[in-house]
Amino acid sequence: MDHIVTVQDAVTAFADYMEPTDAELDAIEREMPAILANVELLDAQIATLDRTPNEVDARRIRRARRRALAARVALINRTTGTSQRGGAA
């Protein structure tokens, strides 16, 4: 009979390494505006799942979609500007 303790030891053996690194936390912080914009878009879309969207709902979804796109573009512009090394500019 196998005991759960052996499985638990195997699962928790790397618990110290499961925490995000400082670099990963910084990356999440940089991406937070895009994440929040996507959440806002999902909220707007979820609100209309059980009914026919009216004009106000459609406007809310369009605005949220534009904000999410703008946040993604800003994120891409920030990351490509900092990651280019060498080469002709």
PDB file of N, CA and C in Angstrom, residues 23-78:
ATOM      1  N   ALA A  23      12.367  38.888 -11.331  1.00  0.00           N
ATOM      2  CA  ALA A  23      12.211  39.228 -12.748  1.00  0.00           C
ATOM      3  C   ALA A  23      10.797  38.905 -13.234  1.00  0.00           C
ATOM      4  N   GLU A  24      10.252  37.767 -12.789  1.00  0.00           N
ATOM      5  CA  GLU A  24       8.893  37.406 -13.178  1.00  0.00           C
ATOM      6  C   GLU A  24       7.871  38.376 -12.579  1.00  0.00           C
ATOM      7  N   LEU A  25       8.084  38.783 -11.334  1.00  0.00           N
ATOM      8  CA  LEU A  25       7.185  39.757 -10.713  1.00  0.00           C
ATOM      9  C   LEU A  25       7.255  41.106 -11.412  1.00  0.00           C
ATOM     10  N   ASP A  26       8.455  41.508 -11.835  1.00  0.00           N
ATOM     11  CA  ASP A  26       8.600  42.756 -12.586  1.00  0.00           C
ATOM     12  C   ASP A  26       7.880  42.678 -13.929  1.00  0.00           C
ATOM     13  N   ALA A  27       7.967  41.523 -14.584  1.00  0.00           N
ATOM     14  CA  ALA A  27       7.282  41.346 -15.870  1.00  0.00           C
ATOM     15  C   ALA A  27       5.769  41.421 -15.688  1.00  0.00           C
ATOM     16  N   ILE A  28       5.261  40.839 -14.619  1.00  0.00           N
ATOM     17  CA  ILE A  28       3.828  40.908 -14.342  1.00  0.00           C
ATOM     18  C   ILE A  28       3.415  42.353 -14.082  1.00  0.00           C
ATOM     19  N   GLU A  29       4.242  43.075 -13.335  1.00  0.00           N
ATOM     20  CA  GLU A  29       3.944  44.476 -13.044  1.00  0.00           C
ATOM     21  C   GLU A  29       3.913  45.321 -14.318  1.00  0.00           C
ATOM     22  N   ARG A  30       4.843  45.047 -15.253  1.00  0.00           N
ATOM     23  CA  ARG A  30       4.852  45.775 -16.523  1.00  0.00           C
ATOM     24  C   ARG A  30       3.614  45.455 -17.357  1.00  0.00           C
ATOM     25  N   GLU A  31       3.125  44.220 -17.266  1.00  0.00           N
ATOM     26  CA  GLU A  31       1.978  43.792 -18.057  1.00  0.00           C
ATOM     27  C   GLU A  31       0.637  44.099 -17.393  1.00  0.00           C
ATOM     28  N   MET A  32       0.656  44.618 -16.172  1.00  0.00           N
ATOM     29  CA  MET A  32      -0.588  44.828 -15.425  1.00  0.00           C
ATOM     30  C   MET A  32      -1.599  45.729 -16.140  1.00  0.00           C
ATOM     31  N   PRO A  33      -1.210  46.846 -16.785  1.00  0.00           N
ATOM     32  CA  PRO A  33      -2.228  47.632 -17.502  1.00  0.00           C
ATOM     33  C   PRO A  33      -2.939  46.831 -18.595  1.00  0.00           C
ATOM     34  N   ALA A  34      -2.207  46.002 -19.312  1.00  0.00           N
ATOM     35  CA  ALA A  34      -2.825  45.176 -20.351  1.00  0.00           C
ATOM     36  C   ALA A  34      -3.720  44.106 -19.726  1.00  0.00           C
ATOM     37  N   ILE A  35      -3.296  43.547 -18.614  1.00  0.00           N
ATOM     38  CA  ILE A  35      -4.102  42.536 -17.933  1.00  0.00           C
ATOM     39  C   ILE A  35      -5.420  43.143 -17.451  1.00  0.00           C
ATOM     40  N   LEU A  36      -5.337  44.309 -16.827  1.00  0.00           N
ATOM     41  CA  LEU A  36      -6.544  44.967 -16.324  1.00  0.00           C
ATOM     42  C   LEU A  36      -7.482  45.388 -17.454  1.00  0.00           C
ATOM     43  N   ALA A  37      -6.917  45.824 -18.576  1.00  0.00           N
ATOM     44  CA  ALA A  37      -7.748  46.188 -19.727  1.00  0.00           C
ATOM     45  C   ALA A  37      -8.458  44.960 -20.282  1.00  0.00           C
ATOM     46  N   ASN A  38      -7.769  43.822 -20.310  1.00  0.00           N
ATOM     47  CA  ASN A  38      -8.403  42.589 -20.777  1.00  0.00           C
ATOM     48  C   ASN A  38      -9.502  42.135 -19.824  1.00  0.00           C
ATOM     49  N   VAL A  39      -9.292  42.313 -18.531  1.00  0.00           N
ATOM     50  CA  VAL A  39     -10.319  41.969 -17.550  1.00  0.00           C
ATOM     51  C   VAL A  39     -11.555  42.846 -17.749  1.00  0.00           C
ATOM     52  N   GLU A  40     -11.331  44.133 -17.997  1.00  0.00           N
ATOM     53  CA  GLU A  40     -12.449  45.042 -18.253  1.00  0.00           C
ATOM     54  C   GLU A  40     -13.222  44.622 -19.507  1.00  0.00           C
ATOM     55  N   LEU A  41     -12.501  44.217 -20.538  1.00  0.00           N
ATOM     56  CA  LEU A  41     -13.158  43.740 -21.755  1.00  0.00           C
ATOM     57  C   LEU A  41     -13.975  42.483 -21.477  1.00  0.00           C
ATOM     58  N   LEU A  42     -13.410  41.559 -20.737  1.00  0.00           N
ATOM     59  CA  LEU A  42     -14.148  40.344 -20.391  1.00  0.00           C
ATOM     60  C   LEU A  42     -15.388  40.655 -19.559  1.00  0.00           C
ATOM     61  N   ASP A  43     -15.267  41.598 -18.633  1.00  0.00           N
ATOM     62  CA  ASP A  43     -16.431  41.997 -17.841  1.00  0.00           C
ATOM     63  C   ASP A  43     -17.542  42.534 -18.727  1.00  0.00           C
ATOM     64  N   ALA A  44     -17.174  43.356 -19.689  1.00  0.00           N
ATOM     65  CA  ALA A  44     -18.174  43.924 -20.602  1.00  0.00           C
ATOM     66  C   ALA A  44     -18.817  42.830 -21.444  1.00  0.00           C
ATOM     67  N   GLN A  45     -18.023  41.868 -21.882  1.00  0.00           N
ATOM     68  CA  GLN A  45     -18.571  40.785 -22.699  1.00  0.00           C
ATOM     69  C   GLN A  45     -19.437  39.839 -21.878  1.00  0.00           C
ATOM     70  N   ILE A  46     -19.014  39.550 -20.656  1.00  0.00           N
ATOM     71  CA  ILE A  46     -19.778  38.650 -19.794  1.00  0.00           C
ATOM     72  C   ILE A  46     -21.132  39.254 -19.443  1.00  0.00           C
ATOM     73  N   ALA A  47     -21.166  40.567 -19.268  1.00  0.00           N
ATOM     74  CA  ALA A  47     -22.423  41.228 -18.913  1.00  0.00           C
ATOM     75  C   ALA A  47     -23.484  41.055 -19.983  1.00  0.00           C
ATOM     76  N   THR A  48     -23.075  40.802 -21.208  1.00  0.00           N
ATOM     77  CA  THR A  48     -24.050  40.679 -22.299  1.00  0.00           C
ATOM     78  C   THR A  48     -24.310  39.234 -22.710  1.00  0.00           C
ATOM     79  N   LEU A  49     -23.789  38.268 -21.988  1.00  0.00           N
ATOM     80  CA  LEU A  49     -23.965  36.870 -22.384  1.00  0.00           C
ATOM     81  C   LEU A  49     -25.415  36.407 -22.289  1.00  0.00           C
ATOM     82  N   ASP A  50     -26.130  36.855 -21.288  1.00  0.00           N
ATOM     83  CA  ASP A  50     -27.473  36.338 -21.075  1.00  0.00           C
ATOM     84  C   ASP A  50     -28.574  37.255 -21.608  1.00  0.00           C
ATOM     85  N   ARG A  51     -28.195  38.229 -22.401  1.00  0.00           N
ATOM     86  CA  ARG A  51     -29.195  39.126 -22.980  1.00  0.00           C
ATOM     87  C   ARG A  51     -28.678  39.666 -24.305  1.00  0.00           C
ATOM     88  N   THR A  52     -29.567  40.274 -25.048  1.00  0.00           N
ATOM     89  CA  THR A  52     -29.166  40.914 -26.290  1.00  0.00           C
ATOM     90  C   THR A  52     -28.516  42.255 -25.958  1.00  0.00           C
ATOM     91  N   PRO A  53     -27.305  42.495 -26.442  1.00  0.00           N
ATOM     92  CA  PRO A  53     -26.640  43.759 -26.113  1.00  0.00           C
ATOM     93  C   PRO A  53     -27.389  44.957 -26.694  1.00  0.00           C
ATOM     94  N   ASN A  54     -27.584  45.971 -25.862  1.00  0.00           N
ATOM     95  CA  ASN A  54     -28.189  47.200 -26.357  1.00  0.00           C
ATOM     96  C   ASN A  54     -27.079  48.171 -26.766  1.00  0.00           C
ATOM     97  N   GLU A  55     -27.434  49.378 -27.111  1.00  0.00           N
ATOM     98  CA  GLU A  55     -26.443  50.340 -27.600  1.00  0.00           C
ATOM     99  C   GLU A  55     -25.406  50.686 -26.539  1.00  0.00           C
ATOM    100  N   VAL A  56     -25.837  50.801 -25.283  1.00  0.00           N
ATOM    101  CA  VAL A  56     -24.895  51.103 -24.192  1.00  0.00           C
ATOM    102  C   VAL A  56     -23.907  49.957 -24.010  1.00  0.00           C
ATOM    103  N   ASP A  57     -24.399  48.728 -24.063  1.00  0.00           N
ATOM    104  CA  ASP A  57     -23.515  47.560 -23.958  1.00  0.00           C
ATOM    105  C   ASP A  57     -22.518  47.530 -25.104  1.00  0.00           C
ATOM    106  N   ALA A  58     -22.995  47.798 -26.297  1.00  0.00           N
ATOM    107  CA  ALA A  58     -22.110  47.789 -27.468  1.00  0.00           C
ATOM    108  C   ALA A  58     -21.026  48.850 -27.335  1.00  0.00           C
ATOM    109  N   ARG A  59     -21.401  50.030 -26.839  1.00  0.00           N
ATOM    110  CA  ARG A  59     -20.409  51.093 -26.626  1.00  0.00           C
ATOM    111  C   ARG A  59     -19.398  50.693 -25.571  1.00  0.00           C
ATOM    112  N   ARG A  60     -19.873  50.074 -24.494  1.00  0.00           N
ATOM    113  CA  ARG A  60     -18.967  49.639 -23.427  1.00  0.00           C
ATOM    114  C   ARG A  60     -17.970  48.601 -23.948  1.00  0.00           C
ATOM    115  N   ILE A  61     -18.441  47.675 -24.759  1.00  0.00           N
ATOM    116  CA  ILE A  61     -17.553  46.650 -25.318  1.00  0.00           C
ATOM    117  C   ILE A  61     -16.552  47.284 -26.279  1.00  0.00           C
ATOM    118  N   ARG A  62     -17.020  48.210 -27.137  1.00  0.00           N
ATOM    119  CA  ARG A  62     -16.092  48.878 -28.069  1.00  0.00           C
ATOM    120  C   ARG A  62     -15.013  49.648 -27.319  1.00  0.00           C
ATOM    121  N   ARG A  63     -15.412  50.383 -26.282  1.00  0.00           N
ATOM    122  CA  ARG A  63     -14.427  51.148 -25.500  1.00  0.00           C
ATOM    123  C   ARG A  63     -13.440  50.223 -24.800  1.00  0.00           C
ATOM    124  N   ALA A  64     -13.952  49.146 -24.229  1.00  0.00           N
ATOM    125  CA  ALA A  64     -13.070  48.198 -23.542  1.00  0.00           C
ATOM    126  C   ALA A  64     -12.119  47.537 -24.535  1.00  0.00           C
ATOM    127  N   ARG A  65     -12.625  47.230 -25.728  1.00  0.00           N
ATOM    128  CA  ARG A  65     -11.768  46.624 -26.754  1.00  0.00           C
ATOM    129  C   ARG A  65     -10.662  47.585 -27.182  1.00  0.00           C
ATOM    130  N   ARG A  66     -11.020  48.869 -27.333  1.00  0.00           N
ATOM    131  CA  ARG A  66     -10.012  49.878 -27.706  1.00  0.00           C
ATOM    132  C   ARG A  66      -8.973  50.051 -26.595  1.00  0.00           C
ATOM    133  N   ARG A  67      -9.425  50.063 -25.337  1.00  0.00           N
ATOM    134  CA  ARG A  67      -8.479  50.192 -24.220  1.00  0.00           C
ATOM    135  C   ARG A  67      -7.540  48.989 -24.148  1.00  0.00           C
ATOM    136  N   ALA A  68      -8.085  47.799 -24.366  1.00  0.00           N
ATOM    137  CA  ALA A  68      -7.249  46.591 -24.328  1.00  0.00           C
ATOM    138  C   ALA A  68      -6.224  46.624 -25.460  1.00  0.00           C
ATOM    139  N   LEU A  69      -6.650  47.028 -26.635  1.00  0.00           N
ATOM    140  CA  LEU A  69      -5.725  47.121 -27.760  1.00  0.00           C
ATOM    141  C   LEU A  69      -4.656  48.174 -27.501  1.00  0.00           C
ATOM    142  N   ALA A  70      -5.050  49.322 -26.975  1.00  0.00           N
ATOM    143  CA  ALA A  70      -4.083  50.385 -26.678  1.00  0.00           C
ATOM    144  C   ALA A  70      -3.089  49.937 -25.605  1.00  0.00           C
ATOM    145  N   ALA A  71      -3.564  49.196 -24.615  1.00  0.00           N
ATOM    146  CA  ALA A  71      -2.665  48.702 -23.571  1.00  0.00           C
ATOM    147  C   ALA A  71      -1.676  47.687 -24.139  1.00  0.00           C
ATOM    148  N   ARG A  72      -2.150  46.828 -25.036  1.00  0.00           N
ATOM    149  CA  ARG A  72      -1.243  45.856 -25.669  1.00  0.00           C
ATOM    150  C   ARG A  72      -0.200  46.553 -26.533  1.00  0.00           C
ATOM    151  N   VAL A  73      -0.629  47.550 -27.294  1.00  0.00           N
ATOM    152  CA  VAL A  73       0.305  48.298 -28.143  1.00  0.00           C
ATOM    153  C   VAL A  73       1.344  49.004 -27.278  1.00  0.00           C
ATOM    154  N   ALA A  74       0.909  49.623 -26.192  1.00  0.00           N
ATOM    155  CA  ALA A  74       1.848  50.303 -25.295  1.00  0.00           C
ATOM    156  C   ALA A  74       2.832  49.314 -24.697  1.00  0.00           C
ATOM    157  N   LEU A  75       2.360  48.138 -24.328  1.00  0.00           N
ATOM    158  CA  LEU A  75       3.243  47.115 -23.773  1.00  0.00           C
ATOM    159  C   LEU A  75       4.262  46.657 -24.804  1.00  0.00           C
ATOM    160  N   ILE A  76       3.814  46.426 -26.024  1.00  0.00           N
ATOM    161  CA  ILE A  76       4.727  45.992 -27.083  1.00  0.00           C
ATOM    162  C   ILE A  76       5.758  47.077 -27.384  1.00  0.00           C
ATOM    163  N   ASN A  77       5.307  48.322 -27.428  1.00  0.00           N
ATOM    164  CA  ASN A  77       6.239  49.417 -27.695  1.00  0.00           C
ATOM    165  C   ASN A  77       7.282  49.550 -26.584  1.00  0.00           C
ATOM    166  N   ARG A  78       6.874  49.348 -25.343  1.00  0.00           N
ATOM    167  CA  ARG A  78       7.830  49.420 -24.231  1.00  0.00           C
ATOM    168  C   ARG A  78       8.820  48.269 -24.278  1.00  0.00           C
TER     169      ARG A  78
END
